[in-house]
Amino acid sequence: MKRERINAESLELEERVVQINRVSKVVKGGRRFSFSTVVVVGDGKGHVGVGMGKAAEVPEAIRKGTEAAKKNIVRIPLVNTTIPHEVMTKFAATKVMIRPAAPGTGVIAGRGVRPVVEAAGIKDLLSKVYGSNNPVNVVKAAYQALSELVSLSEMARRRDMTTQELVARRARHKATDQEAAA
């Protein structure tokens, strides 16, 4: 699916450094150290981006990560303070499941998912990480899961329905699922 490019200059972005990792390379004269960072940027109103930076100094690595994150900003459809539907995504050996939550639940997420969803402005969410819990892969999987979200109006348009028809259909299916469970 092709994503629209969002101009980062028009947004008031807040950056969060998720991880700083010291990387060493063994060369003839000893070890050379560099730093890799994972940075998340977001405006708290449905825009979020993730980037990685690598440099000899930490501030430079953070700057590079921030620039990369600004190039990867996506728009997240929000329903009040949560997301429109559940998503399960796999990135490398990491699987991330994100699920909408009732108002007042808060963000129930781990170290890698929390900064991504908070930067997007999501206040109520349930999440679970399966498989590898490597922070780099968890952040990328959470970002991928959020970018796969589809708004109710877009879903109705794809199915050639109105949003009211789609909501009514969802309610009917929910009722039949509850009857089957009872």
mmCIF file of C-alpha atoms in Angstrom:
data_model
loop_
_atom_site.group_PDB
_atom_site.id
_atom_site.type_symbol
_atom_site.label_atom_id
_atom_site.label_comp_id
_atom_site.label_asym_id
_atom_site.label_seq_id
_atom_site.Cartn_x
_atom_site.Cartn_y
_atom_site.Cartn_z
ATOM 1 C CA MET A 1 0.000 0.000 0.000
ATOM 2 C CA LYS A 2 1.418 3.386 -1.009
ATOM 3 C CA ARG A 3 1.610 5.906 1.801
ATOM 4 C CA GLU A 4 1.218 9.611 1.284
ATOM 5 C CA ARG A 5 4.248 11.733 2.114
ATOM 6 C CA ILE A 6 3.625 14.051 5.064
ATOM 7 C CA ASN A 7 5.529 17.311 5.434
ATOM 8 C CA ALA A 8 7.295 17.182 8.809
ATOM 9 C CA GLU A 9 7.915 20.944 8.804
ATOM 10 C CA SER A 10 4.189 21.703 9.139
ATOM 11 C CA LEU A 11 3.864 19.580 12.311
ATOM 12 C CA GLU A 12 4.927 20.317 15.883
ATOM 13 C CA LEU A 13 6.919 17.144 16.467
ATOM 14 C CA GLU A 14 8.188 15.816 19.758
ATOM 15 C CA GLU A 15 11.063 13.333 19.673
ATOM 16 C CA ARG A 16 11.752 10.411 21.994
ATOM 17 C CA VAL A 17 14.921 8.361 22.031
ATOM 18 C CA VAL A 18 13.902 4.742 22.568
ATOM 19 C CA GLN A 19 17.341 3.154 22.619
ATOM 20 C CA ILE A 20 21.013 4.089 22.426
ATOM 21 C CA ASN A 21 23.315 1.199 21.631
ATOM 22 C CA ARG A 22 27.120 1.245 21.651
ATOM 23 C CA VAL A 23 28.506 -0.711 18.730
ATOM 24 C CA SER A 24 32.164 -1.736 18.504
ATOM 25 C CA LYS A 25 34.146 -2.719 15.455
ATOM 26 C CA VAL A 26 37.446 -4.528 15.983
ATOM 27 C CA VAL A 27 40.197 -3.175 13.738
ATOM 28 C CA LYS A 28 43.978 -3.632 13.569
ATOM 29 C CA GLY A 29 44.692 -0.946 16.180
ATOM 30 C CA GLY A 30 41.976 -1.994 18.644
ATOM 31 C CA ARG A 31 38.271 -1.212 18.831
ATOM 32 C CA ARG A 32 36.320 1.570 17.138
ATOM 33 C CA PHE A 33 33.141 2.587 18.933
ATOM 34 C CA SER A 34 30.051 4.101 17.385
ATOM 35 C CA PHE A 35 26.499 4.590 18.600
ATOM 36 C CA SER A 36 23.199 3.563 17.064
ATOM 37 C CA THR A 37 19.922 5.093 18.170
ATOM 38 C CA VAL A 38 16.227 4.433 17.632
ATOM 39 C CA VAL A 39 14.163 7.634 17.640
ATOM 40 C CA VAL A 40 10.379 8.112 17.523
ATOM 41 C CA VAL A 41 8.808 11.444 16.533
ATOM 42 C CA GLY A 42 5.139 12.379 16.771
ATOM 43 C CA ASP A 43 2.789 15.299 17.208
ATOM 44 C CA GLY A 44 0.335 13.588 19.579
ATOM 45 C CA LYS A 45 -2.478 14.146 17.064
ATOM 46 C CA GLY A 46 -2.180 11.061 14.870
ATOM 47 C CA HIS A 47 1.205 11.509 13.182
ATOM 48 C CA VAL A 48 4.169 9.278 14.057
ATOM 49 C CA GLY A 49 7.530 8.374 12.516
ATOM 50 C CA VAL A 50 10.388 6.025 13.416
ATOM 51 C CA GLY A 51 14.046 6.332 12.438
ATOM 52 C CA MET A 52 17.473 4.933 13.190
ATOM 53 C CA GLY A 53 20.727 6.846 13.306
ATOM 54 C CA LYS A 54 24.328 5.734 13.607
ATOM 55 C CA ALA A 55 27.365 7.919 14.282
ATOM 56 C CA ALA A 56 30.596 8.185 16.271
ATOM 57 C CA GLU A 57 28.964 10.514 18.822
ATOM 58 C CA VAL A 58 25.594 10.129 20.594
ATOM 59 C CA PRO A 59 24.139 13.594 19.733
ATOM 60 C CA GLU A 60 24.948 13.096 16.054
ATOM 61 C CA ALA A 61 23.355 9.629 16.087
ATOM 62 C CA ILE A 62 20.204 11.089 17.700
ATOM 63 C CA ARG A 63 20.094 13.868 15.082
ATOM 64 C CA LYS A 64 20.406 11.348 12.244
ATOM 65 C CA GLY A 65 17.687 9.184 13.802
ATOM 66 C CA THR A 66 15.384 12.188 14.129
ATOM 67 C CA GLU A 67 15.936 13.154 10.480
ATOM 68 C CA ALA A 68 15.185 9.578 9.370
ATOM 69 C CA ALA A 69 12.044 9.515 11.540
ATOM 70 C CA LYS A 70 10.787 12.788 10.014
ATOM 71 C CA LYS A 71 11.037 11.213 6.560
ATOM 72 C CA ASN A 72 8.879 8.244 7.640
ATOM 73 C CA ILE A 73 5.899 10.022 9.208
ATOM 74 C CA VAL A 74 2.504 8.353 8.737
ATOM 75 C CA ARG A 75 -1.018 9.453 9.638
ATOM 76 C CA ILE A 76 -2.799 7.201 12.139
ATOM 77 C CA PRO A 77 -6.628 7.138 12.103
ATOM 78 C CA LEU A 78 -7.857 7.736 15.652
ATOM 79 C CA VAL A 79 -11.276 7.026 17.147
ATOM 80 C CA ASN A 80 -11.509 9.414 20.114
ATOM 81 C CA THR A 81 -8.501 8.295 22.202
ATOM 82 C CA THR A 82 -7.927 4.831 20.718
ATOM 83 C CA ILE A 83 -7.496 3.040 17.381
ATOM 84 C CA PRO A 84 -10.310 1.872 15.057
ATOM 85 C CA HIS A 85 -9.568 -1.877 15.052
ATOM 86 C CA GLU A 86 -7.192 -4.630 16.165
ATOM 87 C CA VAL A 87 -3.981 -5.297 14.203
ATOM 88 C CA MET A 88 -1.390 -8.084 14.403
ATOM 89 C CA THR A 89 1.906 -7.426 12.611
ATOM 90 C CA LYS A 90 5.141 -9.339 12.177
ATOM 91 C CA PHE A 91 8.525 -7.668 11.691
ATOM 92 C CA ALA A 92 11.574 -9.986 11.622
ATOM 93 C CA ALA A 93 11.111 -12.358 14.607
ATOM 94 C CA THR A 94 8.816 -9.962 16.474
ATOM 95 C CA LYS A 95 5.013 -10.047 16.415
ATOM 96 C CA VAL A 96 3.060 -7.115 17.829
ATOM 97 C CA MET A 97 -0.669 -7.129 18.520
ATOM 98 C CA ILE A 98 -2.403 -3.819 19.215
ATOM 99 C CA ARG A 99 -6.045 -3.638 20.219
ATOM 100 C CA PRO A 100 -8.407 -0.723 20.936
ATOM 101 C CA ALA A 101 -9.323 -0.176 24.584
ATOM 102 C CA ALA A 102 -12.183 1.476 26.440
ATOM 103 C CA PRO A 103 -11.783 5.114 27.505
ATOM 104 C CA GLY A 104 -9.808 5.412 30.745
ATOM 105 C CA THR A 105 -7.845 2.178 30.243
ATOM 106 C CA GLY A 106 -4.589 3.938 29.420
ATOM 107 C CA VAL A 107 -1.731 2.611 27.319
ATOM 108 C CA ILE A 108 -0.944 -0.947 28.336
ATOM 109 C CA ALA A 109 2.245 -1.536 26.383
ATOM 110 C CA GLY A 110 5.852 -2.487 26.870
ATOM 111 C CA ARG A 111 9.098 -0.603 26.410
ATOM 112 C CA GLY A 112 9.129 -0.705 22.602
ATOM 113 C CA VAL A 113 5.445 -0.158 21.795
ATOM 114 C CA ARG A 114 4.691 2.575 24.355
ATOM 115 C CA PRO A 115 6.818 5.400 22.863
ATOM 116 C CA VAL A 116 5.388 4.780 19.387
ATOM 117 C CA VAL A 117 1.722 4.845 20.443
ATOM 118 C CA GLU A 118 2.205 7.774 22.855
ATOM 119 C CA ALA A 119 3.953 9.817 20.156
ATOM 120 C CA ALA A 120 0.946 9.161 17.900
ATOM 121 C CA GLY A 121 -1.392 10.531 20.584
ATOM 122 C CA ILE A 122 -3.151 7.283 21.447
ATOM 123 C CA LYS A 123 -4.349 7.348 25.068
ATOM 124 C CA ASP A 124 -6.166 3.981 25.387
ATOM 125 C CA LEU A 125 -4.640 0.817 23.919
ATOM 126 C CA LEU A 126 -3.848 -2.793 24.735
ATOM 127 C CA SER A 127 -0.773 -4.433 23.230
ATOM 128 C CA LYS A 128 1.209 -7.637 23.384
ATOM 129 C CA VAL A 129 4.615 -8.533 21.950
ATOM 130 C CA TYR A 130 5.285 -12.118 20.892
ATOM 131 C CA GLY A 131 8.603 -13.634 19.843
ATOM 132 C CA SER A 132 11.710 -11.485 19.964
ATOM 133 C CA ASN A 133 11.597 -8.482 22.288
ATOM 134 C CA ASN A 134 14.541 -6.701 20.660
ATOM 135 C CA PRO A 135 13.617 -2.986 21.065
ATOM 136 C CA VAL A 136 14.572 -2.092 17.471
ATOM 137 C CA ASN A 137 12.302 -4.762 15.993
ATOM 138 C CA VAL A 138 9.499 -4.072 18.493
ATOM 139 C CA VAL A 139 9.485 -0.362 17.596
ATOM 140 C CA LYS A 140 9.475 -1.133 13.873
ATOM 141 C CA ALA A 141 6.705 -3.740 14.279
ATOM 142 C CA ALA A 142 4.567 -1.302 16.316
ATOM 143 C CA TYR A 143 5.120 1.415 13.693
ATOM 144 C CA GLN A 144 4.162 -1.039 10.938
ATOM 145 C CA ALA A 145 1.036 -2.090 12.870
ATOM 146 C CA LEU A 146 -0.066 1.527 13.291
ATOM 147 C CA SER A 147 0.570 2.266 9.616
ATOM 148 C CA GLU A 148 -1.712 -0.662 8.667
ATOM 149 C CA LEU A 149 -4.690 0.871 10.495
ATOM 150 C CA VAL A 150 -7.611 1.898 8.297
ATOM 151 C CA SER A 151 -10.263 4.442 9.293
ATOM 152 C CA LEU A 152 -13.928 3.481 9.376
ATOM 153 C CA SER A 153 -14.762 5.807 6.473
ATOM 154 C CA GLU A 154 -11.911 4.379 4.345
ATOM 155 C CA MET A 155 -13.006 0.801 5.111
ATOM 156 C CA ALA A 156 -16.597 1.650 4.142
ATOM 157 C CA ARG A 157 -15.390 3.302 0.918
ATOM 158 C CA ARG A 158 -13.335 0.207 -0.010
ATOM 159 C CA ARG A 159 -16.395 -2.021 0.522
ATOM 160 C CA ASP A 160 -18.681 0.379 -1.344
ATOM 161 C CA MET A 161 -20.860 0.933 1.745
ATOM 162 C CA THR A 162 -21.782 3.875 3.927
ATOM 163 C CA THR A 163 -20.234 4.160 7.391
ATOM 164 C CA GLN A 164 -23.680 3.616 8.947
ATOM 165 C CA GLU A 165 -24.087 0.315 7.036
ATOM 166 C CA LEU A 166 -20.640 -0.810 8.153
ATOM 167 C CA VAL A 167 -21.323 0.055 11.815
ATOM 168 C CA ALA A 168 -24.673 -1.772 11.675
ATOM 169 C CA ARG A 169 -22.995 -4.817 10.119
ATOM 170 C CA ARG A 170 -20.318 -4.826 12.833
ATOM 171 C CA ALA A 171 -23.007 -4.642 15.534
ATOM 172 C CA ARG A 172 -24.892 -7.599 13.982
ATOM 173 C CA HIS A 173 -21.705 -9.682 13.832
ATOM 174 C CA LYS A 174 -20.820 -8.800 17.416
ATOM 175 C CA ALA A 175 -24.284 -9.848 18.585
ATOM 176 C CA THR A 176 -24.087 -13.202 16.751
ATOM 177 C CA ASP A 177 -20.592 -13.827 18.169
ATOM 178 C CA GLN A 178 -21.893 -13.193 21.704
ATOM 179 C CA GLU A 179 -24.857 -15.513 21.129
ATOM 180 C CA ALA A 180 -22.532 -18.252 19.850
ATOM 181 C CA ALA A 181 -20.252 -17.840 22.886
ATOM 182 C CA ALA A 182 -23.191 -18.134 25.353
#
